[in-house]
Coordinates of C-alpha atoms in Angstrom, one line a residue:
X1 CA 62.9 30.7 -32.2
X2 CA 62.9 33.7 -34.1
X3 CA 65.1 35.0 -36.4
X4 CA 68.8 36.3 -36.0
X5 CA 68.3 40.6 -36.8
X6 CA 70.3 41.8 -39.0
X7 CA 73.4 44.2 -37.9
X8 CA 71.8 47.8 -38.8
X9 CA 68.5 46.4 -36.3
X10 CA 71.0 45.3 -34.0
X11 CA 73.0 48.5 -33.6
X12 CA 69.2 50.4 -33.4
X13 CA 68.0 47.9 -30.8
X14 CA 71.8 48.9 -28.6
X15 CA 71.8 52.3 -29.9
X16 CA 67.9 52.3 -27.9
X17 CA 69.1 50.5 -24.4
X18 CA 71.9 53.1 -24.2
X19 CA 70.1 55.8 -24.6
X20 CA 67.7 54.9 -22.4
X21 CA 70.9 53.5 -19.6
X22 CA 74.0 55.1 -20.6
X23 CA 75.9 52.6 -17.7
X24 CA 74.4 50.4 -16.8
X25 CA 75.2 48.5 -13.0
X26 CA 74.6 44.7 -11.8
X27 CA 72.1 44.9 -8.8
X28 CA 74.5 43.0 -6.6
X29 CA 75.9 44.7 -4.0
X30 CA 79.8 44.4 -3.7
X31 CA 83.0 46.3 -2.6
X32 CA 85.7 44.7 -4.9
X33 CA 86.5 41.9 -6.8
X34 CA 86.7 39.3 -3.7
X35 CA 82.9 40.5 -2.5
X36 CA 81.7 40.5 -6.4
X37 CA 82.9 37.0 -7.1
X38 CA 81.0 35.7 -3.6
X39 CA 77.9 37.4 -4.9
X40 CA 77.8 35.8 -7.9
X41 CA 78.6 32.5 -7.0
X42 CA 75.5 33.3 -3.6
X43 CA 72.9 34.3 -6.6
X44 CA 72.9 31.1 -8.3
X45 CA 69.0 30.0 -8.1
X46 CA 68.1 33.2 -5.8
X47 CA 67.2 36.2 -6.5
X48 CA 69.7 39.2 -6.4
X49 CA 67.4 41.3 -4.1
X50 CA 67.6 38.1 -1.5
X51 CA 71.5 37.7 -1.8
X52 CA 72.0 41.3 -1.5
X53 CA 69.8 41.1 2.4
X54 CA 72.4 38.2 3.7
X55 CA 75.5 39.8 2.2
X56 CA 75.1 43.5 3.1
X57 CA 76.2 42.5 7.0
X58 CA 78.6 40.0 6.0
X59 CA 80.5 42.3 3.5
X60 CA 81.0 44.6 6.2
X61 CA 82.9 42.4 8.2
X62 CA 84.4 39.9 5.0
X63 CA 85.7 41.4 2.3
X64 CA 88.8 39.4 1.7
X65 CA 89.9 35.3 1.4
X66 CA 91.5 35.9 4.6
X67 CA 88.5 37.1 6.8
X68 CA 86.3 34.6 5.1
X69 CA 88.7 31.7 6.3
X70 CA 89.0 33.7 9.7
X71 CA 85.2 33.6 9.9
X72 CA 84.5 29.8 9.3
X73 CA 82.5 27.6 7.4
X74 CA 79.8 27.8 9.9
X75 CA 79.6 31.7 10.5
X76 CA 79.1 31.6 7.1
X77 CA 76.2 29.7 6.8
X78 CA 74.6 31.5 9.6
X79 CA 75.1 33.9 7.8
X80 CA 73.5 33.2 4.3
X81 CA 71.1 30.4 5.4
X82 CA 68.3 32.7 3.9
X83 CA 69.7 31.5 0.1
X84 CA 68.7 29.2 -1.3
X85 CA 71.2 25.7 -1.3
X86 CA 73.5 27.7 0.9
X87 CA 75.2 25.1 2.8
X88 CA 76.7 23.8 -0.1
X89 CA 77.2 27.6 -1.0
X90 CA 79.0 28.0 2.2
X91 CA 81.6 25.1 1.2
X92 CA 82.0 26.3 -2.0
X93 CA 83.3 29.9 -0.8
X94 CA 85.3 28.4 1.7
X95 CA 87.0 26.4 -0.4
X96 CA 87.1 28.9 -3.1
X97 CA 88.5 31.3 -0.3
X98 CA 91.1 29.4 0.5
X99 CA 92.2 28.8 -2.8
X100 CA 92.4 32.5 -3.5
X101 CA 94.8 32.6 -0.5
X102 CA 96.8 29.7 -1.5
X103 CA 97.5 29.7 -5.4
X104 CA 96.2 33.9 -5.7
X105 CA 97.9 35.8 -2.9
X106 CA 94.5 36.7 -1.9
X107 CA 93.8 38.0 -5.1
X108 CA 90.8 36.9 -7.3
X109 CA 92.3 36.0 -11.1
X110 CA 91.2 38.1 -14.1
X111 CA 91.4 34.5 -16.1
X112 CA 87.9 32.9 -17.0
X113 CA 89.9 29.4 -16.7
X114 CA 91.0 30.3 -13.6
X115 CA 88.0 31.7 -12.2
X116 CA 86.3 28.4 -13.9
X117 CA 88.6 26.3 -12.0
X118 CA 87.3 27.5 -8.6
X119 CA 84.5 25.4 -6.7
X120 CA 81.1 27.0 -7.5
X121 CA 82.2 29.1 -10.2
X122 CA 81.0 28.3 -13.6
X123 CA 81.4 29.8 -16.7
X124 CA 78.1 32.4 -16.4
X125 CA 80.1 33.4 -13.0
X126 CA 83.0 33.5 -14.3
X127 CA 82.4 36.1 -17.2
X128 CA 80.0 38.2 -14.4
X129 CA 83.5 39.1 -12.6
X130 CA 85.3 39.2 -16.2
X131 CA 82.9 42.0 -17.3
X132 CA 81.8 43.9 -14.0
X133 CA 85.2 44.2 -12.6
X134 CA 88.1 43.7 -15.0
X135 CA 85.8 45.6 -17.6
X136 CA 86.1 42.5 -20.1
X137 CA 83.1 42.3 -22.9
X138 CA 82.2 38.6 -21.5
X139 CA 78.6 37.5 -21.8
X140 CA 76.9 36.2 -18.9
X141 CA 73.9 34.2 -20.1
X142 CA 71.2 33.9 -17.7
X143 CA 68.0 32.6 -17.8
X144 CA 66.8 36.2 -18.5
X145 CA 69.0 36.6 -21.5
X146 CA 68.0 33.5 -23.1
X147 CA 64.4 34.2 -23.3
X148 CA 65.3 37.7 -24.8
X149 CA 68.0 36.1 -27.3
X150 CA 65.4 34.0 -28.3
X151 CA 62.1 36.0 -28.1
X152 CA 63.1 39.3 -29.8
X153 CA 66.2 37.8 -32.3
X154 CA 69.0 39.4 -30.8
X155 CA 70.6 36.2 -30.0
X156 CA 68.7 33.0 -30.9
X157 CA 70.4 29.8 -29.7
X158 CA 68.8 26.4 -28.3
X159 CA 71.2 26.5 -25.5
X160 CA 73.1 29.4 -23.3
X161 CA 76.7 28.7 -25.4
X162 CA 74.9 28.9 -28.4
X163 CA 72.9 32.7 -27.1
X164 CA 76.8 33.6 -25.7
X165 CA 78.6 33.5 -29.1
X166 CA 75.5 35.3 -30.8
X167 CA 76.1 37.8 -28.8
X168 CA 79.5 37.9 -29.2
X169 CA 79.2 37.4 -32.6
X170 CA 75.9 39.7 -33.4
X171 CA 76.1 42.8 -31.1
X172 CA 78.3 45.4 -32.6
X173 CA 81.4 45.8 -31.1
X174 CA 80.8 49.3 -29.4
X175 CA 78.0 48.0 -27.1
X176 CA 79.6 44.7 -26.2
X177 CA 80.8 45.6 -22.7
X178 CA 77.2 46.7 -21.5
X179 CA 75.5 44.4 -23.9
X180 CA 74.3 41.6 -21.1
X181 CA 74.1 44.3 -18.7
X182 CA 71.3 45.6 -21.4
X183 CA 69.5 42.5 -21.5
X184 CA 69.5 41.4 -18.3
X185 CA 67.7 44.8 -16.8
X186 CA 65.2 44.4 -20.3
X187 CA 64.5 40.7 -19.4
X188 CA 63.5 42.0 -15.7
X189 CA 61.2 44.7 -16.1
X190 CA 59.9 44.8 -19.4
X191 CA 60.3 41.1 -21.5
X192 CA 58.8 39.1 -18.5
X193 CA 58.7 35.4 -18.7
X194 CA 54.7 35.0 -18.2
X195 CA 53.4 38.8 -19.5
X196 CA 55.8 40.5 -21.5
X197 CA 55.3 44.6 -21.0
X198 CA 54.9 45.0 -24.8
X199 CA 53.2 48.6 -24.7
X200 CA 55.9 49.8 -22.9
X201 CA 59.1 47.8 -24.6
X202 CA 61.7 50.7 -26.3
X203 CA 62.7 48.1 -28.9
X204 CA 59.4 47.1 -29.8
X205 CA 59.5 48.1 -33.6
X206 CA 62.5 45.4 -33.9
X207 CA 61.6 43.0 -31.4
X208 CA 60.9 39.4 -33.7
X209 CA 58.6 38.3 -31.1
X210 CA 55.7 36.4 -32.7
X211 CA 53.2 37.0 -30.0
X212 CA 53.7 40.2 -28.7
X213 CA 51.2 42.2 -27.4
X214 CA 50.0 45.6 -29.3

């Protein structure tokens, strides 16, 4: 585990990412808070390039509670049977759906313990819909984010709530809203799990890494 960098590294390592990505966007495709929160809670264990193939034709038709519960539990799994677990995907969002319905007015709730409290929707969900759409500066800890927390020092932790209040706690204020945004897009194409692109990293020259490449 390397070590936590210090806050003038820190803002140099954020300063870098936006420079580089000014605003940085999720890669799931959605229309509002309703089709975000599906997304997310799809993307679990599947890639978002796969989720984004079975949602695109079922966002046009669903993009509220109502039409989910109009379409049925087993329109929606034709539907997203190319994800992976999705029949037990497909139950949570119905359920989920008609929850929102119920207890929301159709609305989806800008509370993480009410998000939490929705079948299929954990915490890293949760704070996904808390930052993309109601603009909050919650970290999303993914498995991407972990291995850069860890590898370069921006966020060490032995588990995801330990990396989560690092972040929160580490990453200067001004670059918290984008900050897992940041990581996420760095974990993808440049601090890859097998071969990390070390000749091409921007925050090489802080990066704690122990083995990285020249």
């Amino acid at each position: 585990m390397a070590r936590q960098l210090n806050y003038h590294d820190m803002h140099a390592v954020f300063t870098r990412f936006r420079e580089i990505e000014p605003e940085p966007q999720g890669e799931l495709h959605h229309v509002n808070a309703y089709t975000l929160l599906v997304a997310v809670a799809l993307s679990a264990q599947a890639t978002d390039a796969g989720v984004n193939k079975a949602t695109g034709p079922l966002f046009a038709r669903v993009d509220h509670p109502q039409k989910m519960l109009d379409l049925g539990e087993e329109a929606l799994t034709e539907a997203i049977r190319t994800i992976g677990l999705y029949r037990n995907k497909a139950r949570n969002v119905m359920k989920l759906s008609r929850i929102l319905v119920e207890q929301y007015g159709g609305e989806v709730p800008s509370s993480r313990a009410a998000l939490q409290s929705l079948p299929g929707v954990g915490r890293k969900t949760a704070n996904v819909v808390l930052n993309m759409w109601f603009r909050q500066p919650a970290q999303a800890v993914d498995t991407h984010i972990f291995r850069i927390g860890n590898r370069t020092g921006i966020a060490p932790g032995r588990d995801v709530d330990v990396v989560e209040r690092a972040i929160e706690d580490n990453v200067p204020a001004e670059f918290q809203l984008h900050a897992h945004h940041w990581l996420i897009l760095h974990g993808r194409y440049i601090c890859t799990a097998r071969k990390p692109r070390c000749a091409v990293c921007p925050i090489f020259e802080w990066c704690q890494y122990e083995e990285k490449t020249q």
